[in-house]
XYZ file of C-alpha atoms in Angstrom:
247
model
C -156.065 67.174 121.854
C -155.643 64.028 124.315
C -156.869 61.749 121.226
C -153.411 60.628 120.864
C -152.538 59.755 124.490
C -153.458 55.822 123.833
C -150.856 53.749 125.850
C -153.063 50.799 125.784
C -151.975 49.462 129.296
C -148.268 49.849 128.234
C -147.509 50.485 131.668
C -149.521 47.919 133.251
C -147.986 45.520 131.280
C -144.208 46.738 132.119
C -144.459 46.447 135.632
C -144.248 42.501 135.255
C -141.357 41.090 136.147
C -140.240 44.390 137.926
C -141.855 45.272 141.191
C -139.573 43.663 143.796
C -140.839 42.231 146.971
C -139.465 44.823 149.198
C -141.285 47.687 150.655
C -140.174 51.224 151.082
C -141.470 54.402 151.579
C -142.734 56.657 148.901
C -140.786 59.550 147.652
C -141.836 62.355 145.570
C -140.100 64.987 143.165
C -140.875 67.356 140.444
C -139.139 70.015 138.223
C -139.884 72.672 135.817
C -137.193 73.101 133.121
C -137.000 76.006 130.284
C -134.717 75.615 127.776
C -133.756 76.521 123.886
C -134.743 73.711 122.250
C -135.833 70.336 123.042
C -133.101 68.106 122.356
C -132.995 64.086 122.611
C -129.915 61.701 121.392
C -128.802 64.420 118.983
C -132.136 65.933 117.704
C -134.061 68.312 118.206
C -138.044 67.260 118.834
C -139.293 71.496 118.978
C -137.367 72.407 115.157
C -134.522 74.094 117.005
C -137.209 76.412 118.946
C -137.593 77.243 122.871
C -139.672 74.665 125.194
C -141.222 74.123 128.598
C -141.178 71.318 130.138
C -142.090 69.318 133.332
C -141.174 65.767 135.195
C -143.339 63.947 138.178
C -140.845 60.875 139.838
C -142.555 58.681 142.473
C -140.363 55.851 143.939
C -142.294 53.178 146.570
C -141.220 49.713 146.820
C -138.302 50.147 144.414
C -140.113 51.125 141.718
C -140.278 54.269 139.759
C -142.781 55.910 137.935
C -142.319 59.185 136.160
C -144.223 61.570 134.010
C -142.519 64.459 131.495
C -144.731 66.334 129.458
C -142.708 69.106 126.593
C -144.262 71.903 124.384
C -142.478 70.792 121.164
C -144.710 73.134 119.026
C -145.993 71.601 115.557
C -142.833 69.570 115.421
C -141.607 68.121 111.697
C -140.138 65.272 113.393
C -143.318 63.941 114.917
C -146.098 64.639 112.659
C -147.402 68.074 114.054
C -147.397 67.264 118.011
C -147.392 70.297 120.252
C -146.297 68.330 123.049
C -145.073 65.039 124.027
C -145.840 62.971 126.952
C -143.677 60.362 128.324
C -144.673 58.156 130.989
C -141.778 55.717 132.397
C -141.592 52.861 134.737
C -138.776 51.022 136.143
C -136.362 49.780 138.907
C -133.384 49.641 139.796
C -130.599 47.402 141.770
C -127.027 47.346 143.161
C -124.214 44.347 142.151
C -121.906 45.255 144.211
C -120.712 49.448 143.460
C -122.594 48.978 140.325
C -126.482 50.449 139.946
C -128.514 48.335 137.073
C -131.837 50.321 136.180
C -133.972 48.649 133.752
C -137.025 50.688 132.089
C -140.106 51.036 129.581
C -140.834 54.467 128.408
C -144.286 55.202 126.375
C -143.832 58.588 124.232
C -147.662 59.712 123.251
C -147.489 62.706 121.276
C -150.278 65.204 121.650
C -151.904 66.900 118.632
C -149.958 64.878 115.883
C -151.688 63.683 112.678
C -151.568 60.477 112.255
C -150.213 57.892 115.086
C -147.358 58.857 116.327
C -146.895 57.204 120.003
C -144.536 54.449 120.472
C -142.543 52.436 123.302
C -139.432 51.771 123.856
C -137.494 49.749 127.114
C -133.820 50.020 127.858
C -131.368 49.281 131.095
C -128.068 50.799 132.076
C -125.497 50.225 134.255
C -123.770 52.957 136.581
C -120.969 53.427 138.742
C -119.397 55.999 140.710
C -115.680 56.800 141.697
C -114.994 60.430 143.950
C -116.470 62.927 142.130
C -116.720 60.977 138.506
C -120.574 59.187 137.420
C -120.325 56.880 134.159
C -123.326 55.057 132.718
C -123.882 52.359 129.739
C -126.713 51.547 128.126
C -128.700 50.531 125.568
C -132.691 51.825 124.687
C -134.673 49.666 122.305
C -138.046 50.071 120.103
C -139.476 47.227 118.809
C -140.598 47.374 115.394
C -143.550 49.903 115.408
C -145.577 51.689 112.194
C -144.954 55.080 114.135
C -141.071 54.866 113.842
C -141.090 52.508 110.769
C -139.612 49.960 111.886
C -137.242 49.227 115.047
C -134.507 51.117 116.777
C -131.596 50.646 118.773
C -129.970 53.016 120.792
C -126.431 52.965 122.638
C -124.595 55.286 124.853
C -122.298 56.117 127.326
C -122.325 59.035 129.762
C -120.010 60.131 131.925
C -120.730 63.333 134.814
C -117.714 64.610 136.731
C -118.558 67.166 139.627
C -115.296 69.890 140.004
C -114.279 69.681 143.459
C -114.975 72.430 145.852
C -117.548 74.126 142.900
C -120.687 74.133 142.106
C -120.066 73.069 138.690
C -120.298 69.518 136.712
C -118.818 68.684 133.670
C -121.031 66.251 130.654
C -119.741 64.193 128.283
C -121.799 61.418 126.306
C -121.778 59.372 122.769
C -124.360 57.131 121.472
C -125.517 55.490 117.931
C -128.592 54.624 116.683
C -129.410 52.158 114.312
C -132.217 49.512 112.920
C -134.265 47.927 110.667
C -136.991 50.162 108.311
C -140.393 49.197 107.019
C -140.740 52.252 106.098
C -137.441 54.709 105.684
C -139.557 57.442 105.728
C -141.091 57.139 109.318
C -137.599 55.429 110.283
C -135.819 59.008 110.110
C -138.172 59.911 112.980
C -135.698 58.442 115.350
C -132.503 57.642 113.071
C -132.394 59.952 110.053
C -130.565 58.846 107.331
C -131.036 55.186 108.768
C -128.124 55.212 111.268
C -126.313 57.779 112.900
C -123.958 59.060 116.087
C -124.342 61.920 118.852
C -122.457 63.454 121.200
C -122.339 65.772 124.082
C -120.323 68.666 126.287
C -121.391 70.600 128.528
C -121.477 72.323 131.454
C -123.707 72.195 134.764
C -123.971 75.298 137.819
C -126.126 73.735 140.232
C -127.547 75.719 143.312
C -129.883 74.579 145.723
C -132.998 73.496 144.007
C -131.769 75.648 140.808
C -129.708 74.265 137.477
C -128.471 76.240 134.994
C -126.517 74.108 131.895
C -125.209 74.588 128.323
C -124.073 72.051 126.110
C -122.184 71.358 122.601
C -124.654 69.038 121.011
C -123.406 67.198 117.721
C -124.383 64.272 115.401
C -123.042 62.917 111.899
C -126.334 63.457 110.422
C -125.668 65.602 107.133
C -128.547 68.855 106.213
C -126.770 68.869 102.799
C -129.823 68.653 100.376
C -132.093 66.947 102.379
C -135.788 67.110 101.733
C -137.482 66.196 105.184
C -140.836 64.064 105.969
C -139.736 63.585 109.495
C -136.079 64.101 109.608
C -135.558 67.217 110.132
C -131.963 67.325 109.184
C -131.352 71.010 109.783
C -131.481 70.863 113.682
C -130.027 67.482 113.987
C -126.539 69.173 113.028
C -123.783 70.866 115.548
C -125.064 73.006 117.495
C -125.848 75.000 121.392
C -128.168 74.722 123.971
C -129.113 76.142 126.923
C -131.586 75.133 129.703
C -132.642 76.108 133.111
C -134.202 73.785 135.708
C -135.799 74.017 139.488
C -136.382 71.137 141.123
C -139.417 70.736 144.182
């Protein structure tokens, strides 16, 4: 079943050029998260159907490193997998009220046929006034035989917490685009060869506990689509709901 898990020193080699010279202590933090689908940039990686999942973050020296692994249950989109792992590294740094976070992700996908992993590495920009969190950023693949080519992602996020509630609003848009050597694997990531997503939804956070629902959309189009890897028919408008507790 681990067959697939073949990063290949993926994260040895992103940690040059981003381990800064300072030192700081080490800090740990986990979560368990249940929720109605598995949903990323619009589409849905478990074919519209419940998951589990769970993230490890460790932060020393201004670094990260983080771990999520998902049931996405003989998923369409990625060749069969019954879970995906992702295992990130990055850091971050402030310009003045401004938080820059660059990153390489490596997605291995357990139980797949075929090769399926890829990588990806992206950086944002954040920045917080009162009770409002907006974020920019870009993700990019670089051509790979697993997503057929190369893919660009953009996006924008923006949290606002309601004051004197435990409640935080979510709003978010990004496109996706790139260039296919092969359109078929290319609608792994971007069906249809480009598209857009969006986001709305609705936080309750207690303690270690989060509850959330969202309005999940793209302009992807199910209208007689006949899927390798697309998996048009939970890429369209649609609700989710997901609970998360946090150690």
């Amino acid at each position: 079943m681990i067959r697939h898990l073949r990063m290949r020193g993926v994260l040895a080699a992103a940690t040059c050029g981003l381990i800064p010279p300072a030192v700081a202590q080490e800090t740990r933090s986990a979560t368990l998260e249940a929720m109605s689908e598995e949903e990323r940039r619009g589409l849905s990686w478990s074919e519209g159907r419940a998951a589990l999942g769970g993230d490890l973050h460790v932060s020393t020296g201004g670094l990260v490193a983080s771990a999520r692994a998902v049931t996405i249950r003989n998923s369409i989109r990625h060749g069969g997998a019954d879970a995906v792992v992702d295992l990130a590294l990055g850091t971050g740094w402030d310009v003045g009220a401004v938080k820059l976070r660059t990153e390489v992700v490596g997605h291995a996908f357990v139980g797949a046929r075929g090769r399926m992993d890829y990588v990806e590495a992206g950086g944002s920009a954040s920045y917080a006034y009162g009770p409002l969190y907006a974020t920019v950023g870009v993700i990019a693949a670089p051509s790979q035989r697993a997503i057929g080519g190369s893919n660009v992602h953009v996006y924008a996020d923006l949290n606002a917490g309601i004051p004197g509630t435990p409640l935080t609003v979510l709003a978010g848009v990004g496109h996706s685009s790139g260039k296919s050597s092969d359109s078929v694997r290319a609608d792994r990531l971007r069906p249809g060869g480009t598209y857009s997503n969006w986001r709305l939804g609705l936080e309750h956070r207690r303690d270690r506990v989060t509850i959330g629902v969202d309005y999940i959309g793209t302009d992807v189009s199910a209208a007689g689509a006949v899927d390798t890897f697309a998996d048009r028919r939970n890429a369209t408008d649609r609700i989710i709901g997901r609970l998360q507790v946090s150690f």
